[in-house]
């Protein structure tokens, strides 16, 4: 049984020049995740369900747990010495941890502290998503916006935490691929449970909210129709599964294959999901696992970001399904009205 800490330290041993900073940063994220998991588990009896009362920079109603999770991650990362600053879905501006130690850190973090907020009150899965970059500004000085505005291909590590029927912490780096750790609540440690995750090349399911069927572009509808097709009244080939939480849907897809779709549509011409802390981290993990991620025109991780909270359409998962959808979009004779 290998704990998350032991695992990251073993990786350190393989690279004598490594400083241990990434291990320290992941330990901090893991600690905050345990605190959030604890809050999630007792939310209904600790009076922390429901709306907080404010509207965030995304124009969405903030839930009490959104605030608690956000404060927990900011607090833990600020008090560690392994992070120069962070971007959170809940904060308009970058958060600079401007002190002598944190200014020496080479990493910055972008984060969705609580993904799937609409699931909180009904005890459905929720998650946390994070993306780690090496900063481009000078060490020893406060981090800057340029450190965050890097394309996804520059990610150094990325991961997520799923607060589901158990709490699972998954992270990946280019060197060590993607590994998942399950929280043992009685010990308070994450243990390696999903080593070297690989996504099946052939998907079995697709995650899409059919409410949007009518307002997405025709090639996307054609692809969905194919997923939904049946021969002579028999069962279709693909299951339609949608947890309403990208983390839960992507965890299922990484383990059993499939595709997650959040396209552009009439009312949201750039889709809903945020490039820097939803699309990019999952694109990074999915590619490391052998799958793909596109906005319909290009790889998600090639997009050069203009704004830390920008949105992007996203199609992500098993390569057979992502490639097929890409072809539908790029060979379509119908004029694509939405933005890809
Ligand atoms: P968040 O709670 O961080 O705002 O993100 C939720 C995301 C994603 O997890 C989910 O797949 C999607 O929003 C659902 O969106 P809508 O039902 O609002 O379209
Ligand atoms: Mn989210
Ligand atoms: Mn969120």
mmCIF file of C-alpha atoms in Angstrom, residues 12-327:
data_model
loop_
_atom_site.group_PDB
_atom_site.id
_atom_site.type_symbol
_atom_site.label_atom_id
_atom_site.label_comp_id
_atom_site.label_asym_id
_atom_site.label_seq_id
_atom_site.Cartn_x
_atom_site.Cartn_y
_atom_site.Cartn_z
ATOM 1 C CA UNK A 12 11.886 12.145 -6.368
ATOM 2 C CA UNK A 13 14.431 9.380 -5.776
ATOM 3 C CA UNK A 14 14.472 8.657 -9.506
ATOM 4 C CA UNK A 15 15.560 12.219 -10.298
ATOM 5 C CA UNK A 16 18.468 13.328 -8.097
ATOM 6 C CA UNK A 17 18.230 16.916 -9.371
ATOM 7 C CA UNK A 18 14.583 17.218 -8.259
ATOM 8 C CA UNK A 19 13.957 19.655 -5.403
ATOM 9 C CA UNK A 20 10.809 18.105 -3.910
ATOM 10 C CA UNK A 21 8.795 21.224 -4.632
ATOM 11 C CA UNK A 22 6.166 19.403 -6.699
ATOM 12 C CA UNK A 23 5.806 16.747 -3.963
ATOM 13 C CA UNK A 24 5.247 19.520 -1.442
ATOM 14 C CA UNK A 25 2.708 21.223 -3.668
ATOM 15 C CA UNK A 26 0.779 17.982 -4.268
ATOM 16 C CA UNK A 27 0.851 17.263 -0.532
ATOM 17 C CA UNK A 28 -0.746 20.682 0.059
ATOM 18 C CA UNK A 29 -3.449 20.065 -2.542
ATOM 19 C CA UNK A 30 -4.056 16.601 -1.034
ATOM 20 C CA UNK A 31 -4.382 18.089 2.469
ATOM 21 C CA UNK A 32 -6.879 20.717 1.303
ATOM 22 C CA UNK A 33 -8.788 17.993 -0.580
ATOM 23 C CA UNK A 34 -9.094 15.968 2.653
ATOM 24 C CA UNK A 35 -10.453 19.041 4.444
ATOM 25 C CA UNK A 36 -12.977 19.648 1.640
ATOM 26 C CA UNK A 37 -13.934 15.952 1.567
ATOM 27 C CA UNK A 38 -14.652 16.151 5.297
ATOM 28 C CA UNK A 39 -16.858 19.224 4.779
ATOM 29 C CA UNK A 40 -18.679 17.579 1.870
ATOM 30 C CA UNK A 41 -19.414 14.467 3.928
ATOM 31 C CA UNK A 42 -21.097 16.406 6.735
ATOM 32 C CA UNK A 43 -22.537 19.265 4.685
ATOM 33 C CA UNK A 44 -26.179 18.506 5.451
ATOM 34 C CA UNK A 45 -25.635 18.507 9.220
ATOM 35 C CA UNK A 46 -23.155 21.378 9.392
ATOM 36 C CA UNK A 47 -25.463 23.967 7.812
ATOM 37 C CA UNK A 48 -23.232 24.382 4.783
ATOM 38 C CA UNK A 49 -25.661 23.431 2.016
ATOM 39 C CA UNK A 50 -27.340 26.020 -0.189
ATOM 40 C CA UNK A 51 -26.511 29.368 -1.706
ATOM 41 C CA UNK A 52 -24.126 31.823 -0.130
ATOM 42 C CA UNK A 53 -25.949 34.796 -1.613
ATOM 43 C CA UNK A 54 -23.432 36.292 -4.023
ATOM 44 C CA UNK A 55 -22.821 35.934 -7.766
ATOM 45 C CA UNK A 56 -19.282 35.204 -8.948
ATOM 46 C CA UNK A 57 -17.260 36.581 -11.875
ATOM 47 C CA UNK A 58 -18.787 33.815 -14.024
ATOM 48 C CA UNK A 59 -22.297 35.196 -13.339
ATOM 49 C CA UNK A 60 -23.186 32.068 -11.345
ATOM 50 C CA UNK A 61 -24.819 31.862 -7.915
ATOM 51 C CA UNK A 62 -22.146 30.998 -5.386
ATOM 52 C CA UNK A 63 -22.862 28.088 -3.011
ATOM 53 C CA UNK A 64 -21.628 27.987 0.597
ATOM 54 C CA UNK A 65 -19.399 25.018 -0.250
ATOM 55 C CA UNK A 66 -17.905 26.899 -3.230
ATOM 56 C CA UNK A 67 -16.679 29.533 -0.770
ATOM 57 C CA UNK A 68 -15.461 27.053 1.849
ATOM 58 C CA UNK A 69 -13.592 24.963 -0.728
ATOM 59 C CA UNK A 70 -12.059 28.057 -2.302
ATOM 60 C CA UNK A 71 -10.923 29.456 1.059
ATOM 61 C CA UNK A 72 -9.474 26.074 2.051
ATOM 62 C CA UNK A 73 -7.332 25.726 -1.084
ATOM 63 C CA UNK A 74 -6.158 29.348 -0.950
ATOM 64 C CA UNK A 75 -5.300 29.046 2.755
ATOM 65 C CA UNK A 76 -3.359 25.786 2.419
ATOM 66 C CA UNK A 77 -1.432 26.852 -0.681
ATOM 67 C CA UNK A 78 -0.617 30.279 0.742
ATOM 68 C CA UNK A 79 0.730 28.700 3.925
ATOM 69 C CA UNK A 80 2.827 26.163 2.076
ATOM 70 C CA UNK A 81 6.056 27.358 0.502
ATOM 71 C CA UNK A 82 5.502 25.620 -2.804
ATOM 72 C CA UNK A 83 3.232 27.921 -4.779
ATOM 73 C CA UNK A 84 3.863 31.469 -6.011
ATOM 74 C CA UNK A 85 0.192 32.210 -6.648
ATOM 75 C CA UNK A 86 -3.067 30.893 -7.967
ATOM 76 C CA UNK A 87 -6.105 31.524 -10.132
ATOM 77 C CA UNK A 88 -9.479 30.333 -8.910
ATOM 78 C CA UNK A 89 -12.817 30.149 -10.655
ATOM 79 C CA UNK A 90 -14.232 32.114 -7.728
ATOM 80 C CA UNK A 91 -11.795 35.063 -7.849
ATOM 81 C CA UNK A 92 -11.687 37.587 -10.663
ATOM 82 C CA UNK A 93 -8.009 38.471 -10.255
ATOM 83 C CA UNK A 94 -4.928 36.338 -9.873
ATOM 84 C CA UNK A 95 -3.988 35.685 -6.223
ATOM 85 C CA UNK A 96 -0.314 36.473 -5.624
ATOM 86 C CA UNK A 97 1.205 34.813 -2.534
ATOM 87 C CA UNK A 98 3.678 37.612 -2.195
ATOM 88 C CA UNK A 99 6.106 36.578 0.555
ATOM 89 C CA UNK A 100 9.805 35.789 0.542
ATOM 90 C CA UNK A 101 9.339 31.990 0.466
ATOM 91 C CA UNK A 102 6.445 31.704 -1.988
ATOM 92 C CA UNK A 103 8.148 34.156 -4.361
ATOM 93 C CA UNK A 104 10.948 31.576 -4.617
ATOM 94 C CA UNK A 105 8.532 28.888 -5.781
ATOM 95 C CA UNK A 106 8.625 27.926 -9.437
ATOM 96 C CA UNK A 107 4.977 26.830 -9.598
ATOM 97 C CA UNK A 108 1.600 28.499 -10.036
ATOM 98 C CA UNK A 109 -1.783 26.739 -9.798
ATOM 99 C CA UNK A 110 -5.090 27.292 -11.606
ATOM 100 C CA UNK A 111 -8.098 25.732 -9.968
ATOM 101 C CA UNK A 112 -11.804 25.041 -9.959
ATOM 102 C CA UNK A 113 -12.123 24.457 -6.201
ATOM 103 C CA UNK A 114 -15.581 22.945 -6.443
ATOM 104 C CA UNK A 115 -16.849 21.561 -9.740
ATOM 105 C CA UNK A 116 -20.473 20.541 -10.186
ATOM 106 C CA UNK A 117 -21.908 23.028 -7.672
ATOM 107 C CA UNK A 118 -25.470 22.225 -8.761
ATOM 108 C CA UNK A 119 -24.934 18.704 -7.364
ATOM 109 C CA UNK A 120 -24.086 19.833 -3.814
ATOM 110 C CA UNK A 121 -27.583 20.042 -2.386
ATOM 111 C CA UNK A 122 -28.691 16.684 -3.794
ATOM 112 C CA UNK A 123 -25.729 14.590 -2.617
ATOM 113 C CA UNK A 124 -24.475 13.896 -6.132
ATOM 114 C CA UNK A 125 -20.772 13.803 -7.058
ATOM 115 C CA UNK A 126 -18.693 16.984 -6.989
ATOM 116 C CA UNK A 127 -15.009 17.586 -7.551
ATOM 117 C CA UNK A 128 -11.936 19.820 -7.617
ATOM 118 C CA UNK A 129 -9.798 20.402 -10.728
ATOM 119 C CA UNK A 130 -6.242 21.812 -10.806
ATOM 120 C CA UNK A 131 -3.556 22.678 -13.303
ATOM 121 C CA UNK A 132 0.092 23.374 -12.423
ATOM 122 C CA UNK A 133 2.514 25.450 -14.520
ATOM 123 C CA UNK A 134 6.119 26.411 -14.121
ATOM 124 C CA UNK A 135 6.179 30.172 -13.931
ATOM 125 C CA UNK A 136 7.853 32.223 -16.651
ATOM 126 C CA UNK A 137 8.572 35.317 -14.534
ATOM 127 C CA UNK A 138 11.704 35.807 -12.482
ATOM 128 C CA UNK A 139 12.075 33.649 -9.347
ATOM 129 C CA UNK A 140 12.266 35.651 -6.153
ATOM 130 C CA UNK A 141 9.719 38.207 -7.397
ATOM 131 C CA UNK A 142 5.908 38.056 -7.093
ATOM 132 C CA UNK A 143 4.293 35.961 -9.843
ATOM 133 C CA UNK A 144 2.554 37.752 -12.731
ATOM 134 C CA UNK A 145 -0.408 37.209 -15.082
ATOM 135 C CA UNK A 146 1.948 35.826 -17.762
ATOM 136 C CA UNK A 147 2.749 32.895 -15.489
ATOM 137 C CA UNK A 148 -0.884 31.811 -15.748
ATOM 138 C CA UNK A 149 -1.637 32.717 -19.370
ATOM 139 C CA UNK A 150 0.229 29.782 -20.876
ATOM 140 C CA UNK A 151 -1.203 27.292 -23.293
ATOM 141 C CA UNK A 152 -2.240 23.888 -21.974
ATOM 142 C CA UNK A 153 0.705 22.162 -23.641
ATOM 143 C CA UNK A 154 2.943 23.907 -21.084
ATOM 144 C CA UNK A 155 1.198 22.299 -18.104
ATOM 145 C CA UNK A 156 3.678 20.669 -15.771
ATOM 146 C CA UNK A 157 1.078 18.612 -13.919
ATOM 147 C CA UNK A 158 -2.689 18.480 -13.579
ATOM 148 C CA UNK A 159 -5.240 16.565 -11.569
ATOM 149 C CA UNK A 160 -8.626 16.336 -9.969
ATOM 150 C CA UNK A 161 -10.322 15.159 -6.816
ATOM 151 C CA UNK A 162 -13.655 13.362 -7.047
ATOM 152 C CA UNK A 163 -15.860 13.513 -3.944
ATOM 153 C CA UNK A 164 -18.035 10.563 -4.949
ATOM 154 C CA UNK A 165 -18.917 7.262 -3.340
ATOM 155 C CA UNK A 166 -15.295 7.482 -2.229
ATOM 156 C CA UNK A 167 -12.862 10.393 -2.459
ATOM 157 C CA UNK A 168 -10.285 9.880 -5.179
ATOM 158 C CA UNK A 169 -7.251 12.057 -5.979
ATOM 159 C CA UNK A 170 -5.871 11.671 -9.507
ATOM 160 C CA UNK A 171 -2.856 13.517 -10.859
ATOM 161 C CA UNK A 172 -0.587 13.238 -13.861
ATOM 162 C CA UNK A 173 2.781 14.477 -15.065
ATOM 163 C CA UNK A 174 4.436 13.932 -18.436
ATOM 164 C CA UNK A 175 7.118 11.819 -16.784
ATOM 165 C CA UNK A 176 4.940 9.574 -14.670
ATOM 166 C CA UNK A 177 1.644 9.424 -16.466
ATOM 167 C CA UNK A 178 -1.631 9.402 -14.533
ATOM 168 C CA UNK A 179 -2.181 7.724 -11.155
ATOM 169 C CA UNK A 180 -5.193 7.637 -8.852
ATOM 170 C CA UNK A 181 -5.299 7.470 -5.041
ATOM 171 C CA UNK A 182 -8.301 6.612 -2.856
ATOM 172 C CA UNK A 183 -8.807 8.273 0.524
ATOM 173 C CA UNK A 184 -8.895 5.937 3.519
ATOM 174 C CA UNK A 185 -10.879 8.075 5.949
ATOM 175 C CA UNK A 186 -9.841 6.064 9.000
ATOM 176 C CA UNK A 187 -6.139 6.783 8.379
ATOM 177 C CA UNK A 188 -6.585 10.130 6.644
ATOM 178 C CA UNK A 189 -4.302 9.152 3.765
ATOM 179 C CA UNK A 190 -4.671 8.734 0.021
ATOM 180 C CA UNK A 191 -3.485 5.277 -1.132
ATOM 181 C CA UNK A 192 -2.495 4.332 -4.672
ATOM 182 C CA UNK A 193 -5.525 2.521 -6.105
ATOM 183 C CA UNK A 194 -5.439 3.286 -9.852
ATOM 184 C CA UNK A 195 -1.817 3.000 -11.073
ATOM 185 C CA UNK A 196 -0.921 4.062 -14.635
ATOM 186 C CA UNK A 197 -4.419 4.922 -15.820
ATOM 187 C CA UNK A 198 -5.143 4.354 -19.531
ATOM 188 C CA UNK A 199 -8.342 5.286 -21.340
ATOM 189 C CA UNK A 200 -9.899 2.602 -23.592
ATOM 190 C CA UNK A 201 -9.405 3.610 -27.254
ATOM 191 C CA UNK A 202 -13.008 2.666 -27.968
ATOM 192 C CA UNK A 203 -15.629 4.530 -25.999
ATOM 193 C CA UNK A 204 -18.812 3.055 -24.585
ATOM 194 C CA UNK A 205 -20.727 6.130 -23.490
ATOM 195 C CA UNK A 206 -21.220 9.828 -24.154
ATOM 196 C CA UNK A 207 -21.900 12.562 -21.613
ATOM 197 C CA UNK A 208 -24.111 15.331 -22.942
ATOM 198 C CA UNK A 209 -27.079 17.309 -21.628
ATOM 199 C CA UNK A 210 -29.792 16.751 -24.248
ATOM 200 C CA UNK A 211 -31.460 20.014 -23.236
ATOM 201 C CA UNK A 212 -28.898 21.646 -25.524
ATOM 202 C CA UNK A 213 -29.468 19.357 -28.519
ATOM 203 C CA UNK A 214 -31.520 21.947 -30.400
ATOM 204 C CA UNK A 215 -29.062 24.822 -30.009
ATOM 205 C CA UNK A 216 -25.778 23.125 -30.959
ATOM 206 C CA UNK A 217 -24.350 22.995 -34.473
ATOM 207 C CA UNK A 218 -25.599 20.421 -36.957
ATOM 208 C CA UNK A 219 -22.397 18.316 -37.073
ATOM 209 C CA UNK A 220 -22.599 17.875 -33.286
ATOM 210 C CA UNK A 221 -26.261 16.845 -33.615
ATOM 211 C CA UNK A 222 -25.300 14.391 -36.374
ATOM 212 C CA UNK A 223 -22.668 12.868 -34.113
ATOM 213 C CA UNK A 224 -25.160 12.578 -31.241
ATOM 214 C CA UNK A 225 -27.681 10.967 -33.593
ATOM 215 C CA UNK A 226 -25.070 8.395 -34.531
ATOM 216 C CA UNK A 227 -24.335 7.691 -30.856
ATOM 217 C CA UNK A 228 -28.052 7.287 -30.297
ATOM 218 C CA UNK A 229 -28.770 5.146 -33.359
ATOM 219 C CA UNK A 230 -30.439 1.761 -33.121
ATOM 220 C CA UNK A 231 -30.813 -0.961 -35.724
ATOM 221 C CA UNK A 232 -34.261 -2.524 -36.028
ATOM 222 C CA UNK A 233 -35.358 -1.315 -32.636
ATOM 223 C CA UNK A 234 -32.479 -2.961 -30.742
ATOM 224 C CA UNK A 235 -30.485 -1.206 -28.004
ATOM 225 C CA UNK A 236 -28.114 1.513 -29.188
ATOM 226 C CA UNK A 237 -24.348 1.009 -29.072
ATOM 227 C CA UNK A 238 -23.555 3.853 -26.667
ATOM 228 C CA UNK A 239 -24.947 4.690 -23.244
ATOM 229 C CA UNK A 240 -25.850 8.320 -22.562
ATOM 230 C CA UNK A 241 -24.576 9.130 -19.059
ATOM 231 C CA UNK A 242 -24.387 12.602 -17.601
ATOM 232 C CA UNK A 243 -23.549 13.220 -13.942
ATOM 233 C CA UNK A 244 -23.749 17.026 -14.296
ATOM 234 C CA UNK A 245 -20.211 17.223 -12.908
ATOM 235 C CA UNK A 246 -17.303 17.224 -15.308
ATOM 236 C CA UNK A 247 -15.023 15.561 -12.746
ATOM 237 C CA UNK A 248 -17.385 12.610 -12.234
ATOM 238 C CA UNK A 249 -18.106 12.254 -15.959
ATOM 239 C CA UNK A 250 -14.416 12.450 -16.869
ATOM 240 C CA UNK A 251 -13.416 9.968 -14.163
ATOM 241 C CA UNK A 252 -15.882 7.455 -15.599
ATOM 242 C CA UNK A 253 -14.694 8.178 -19.138
ATOM 243 C CA UNK A 254 -10.991 7.843 -18.238
ATOM 244 C CA UNK A 255 -11.664 4.459 -16.626
ATOM 245 C CA UNK A 256 -14.235 2.959 -19.018
ATOM 246 C CA UNK A 257 -13.986 4.973 -22.240
ATOM 247 C CA UNK A 258 -16.369 7.449 -23.845
ATOM 248 C CA UNK A 259 -16.667 11.117 -24.720
ATOM 249 C CA UNK A 260 -17.651 14.253 -22.796
ATOM 250 C CA UNK A 261 -19.269 17.022 -24.852
ATOM 251 C CA UNK A 262 -19.812 20.631 -23.869
ATOM 252 C CA UNK A 263 -20.217 22.342 -27.254
ATOM 253 C CA UNK A 264 -20.756 25.939 -28.251
ATOM 254 C CA UNK A 265 -24.435 26.727 -28.530
ATOM 255 C CA UNK A 266 -26.649 29.631 -29.470
ATOM 256 C CA UNK A 267 -26.820 31.126 -25.989
ATOM 257 C CA UNK A 268 -23.200 30.354 -25.093
ATOM 258 C CA UNK A 269 -21.138 30.746 -28.260
ATOM 259 C CA UNK A 270 -17.935 29.703 -26.464
ATOM 260 C CA UNK A 271 -19.591 26.949 -24.438
ATOM 261 C CA UNK A 272 -19.628 27.058 -20.642
ATOM 262 C CA UNK A 273 -16.506 25.354 -19.416
ATOM 263 C CA UNK A 274 -13.417 27.320 -18.575
ATOM 264 C CA UNK A 275 -10.299 26.681 -20.619
ATOM 265 C CA UNK A 276 -7.690 27.136 -17.901
ATOM 266 C CA UNK A 277 -9.065 25.121 -14.994
ATOM 267 C CA UNK A 278 -11.600 22.735 -16.529
ATOM 268 C CA UNK A 279 -10.725 21.982 -20.186
ATOM 269 C CA UNK A 280 -6.906 22.145 -20.064
ATOM 270 C CA UNK A 281 -6.302 19.924 -17.003
ATOM 271 C CA UNK A 282 -8.629 17.242 -18.348
ATOM 272 C CA UNK A 283 -7.116 17.563 -21.841
ATOM 273 C CA UNK A 284 -3.653 17.024 -20.298
ATOM 274 C CA UNK A 285 -4.749 13.984 -18.277
ATOM 275 C CA UNK A 286 -6.777 12.481 -21.132
ATOM 276 C CA UNK A 287 -3.908 12.790 -23.631
ATOM 277 C CA UNK A 288 -1.528 11.236 -21.081
ATOM 278 C CA UNK A 289 -4.005 8.359 -20.758
ATOM 279 C CA UNK A 290 -4.044 7.905 -24.555
ATOM 280 C CA UNK A 291 -7.189 9.852 -25.516
ATOM 281 C CA UNK A 292 -7.839 13.217 -27.121
ATOM 282 C CA UNK A 293 -9.360 16.651 -26.497
ATOM 283 C CA UNK A 294 -10.472 19.212 -29.074
ATOM 284 C CA UNK A 295 -12.563 22.380 -29.245
ATOM 285 C CA UNK A 296 -13.811 21.132 -32.625
ATOM 286 C CA UNK A 297 -11.076 22.866 -34.619
ATOM 287 C CA UNK A 298 -7.839 22.329 -32.733
ATOM 288 C CA UNK A 299 -6.372 20.497 -29.768
ATOM 289 C CA UNK A 300 -7.537 22.125 -26.551
ATOM 290 C CA UNK A 301 -3.954 22.441 -25.300
ATOM 291 C CA UNK A 302 -2.864 24.430 -28.388
ATOM 292 C CA UNK A 303 -5.235 27.291 -27.600
ATOM 293 C CA UNK A 304 -3.313 30.418 -26.619
ATOM 294 C CA UNK A 305 -5.267 31.934 -23.713
ATOM 295 C CA UNK A 306 -6.144 35.618 -23.635
ATOM 296 C CA UNK A 307 -7.917 35.700 -20.299
ATOM 297 C CA UNK A 308 -7.664 33.434 -17.250
ATOM 298 C CA UNK A 309 -11.432 32.888 -17.092
ATOM 299 C CA UNK A 310 -12.024 32.324 -20.811
ATOM 300 C CA UNK A 311 -14.358 29.576 -21.962
ATOM 301 C CA UNK A 312 -14.017 26.999 -24.692
ATOM 302 C CA UNK A 313 -16.198 24.366 -26.323
ATOM 303 C CA UNK A 314 -14.777 20.955 -25.420
ATOM 304 C CA UNK A 315 -14.984 17.377 -26.752
ATOM 305 C CA UNK A 316 -12.798 15.017 -24.782
ATOM 306 C CA UNK A 317 -12.285 11.308 -24.242
ATOM 307 C CA UNK A 318 -11.573 8.085 -26.159
ATOM 308 C CA UNK A 319 -9.733 8.683 -29.420
ATOM 309 C CA UNK A 320 -12.250 6.860 -31.653
ATOM 310 C CA UNK A 321 -15.141 9.072 -30.553
ATOM 311 C CA UNK A 322 -13.174 12.351 -30.428
ATOM 312 C CA UNK A 323 -11.729 11.701 -33.906
ATOM 313 C CA UNK A 324 -15.169 10.911 -35.296
ATOM 314 C CA UNK A 325 -16.690 14.088 -33.897
ATOM 315 C CA UNK A 326 -13.753 16.114 -35.224
ATOM 316 C CA UNK A 327 -14.437 14.705 -38.679
#
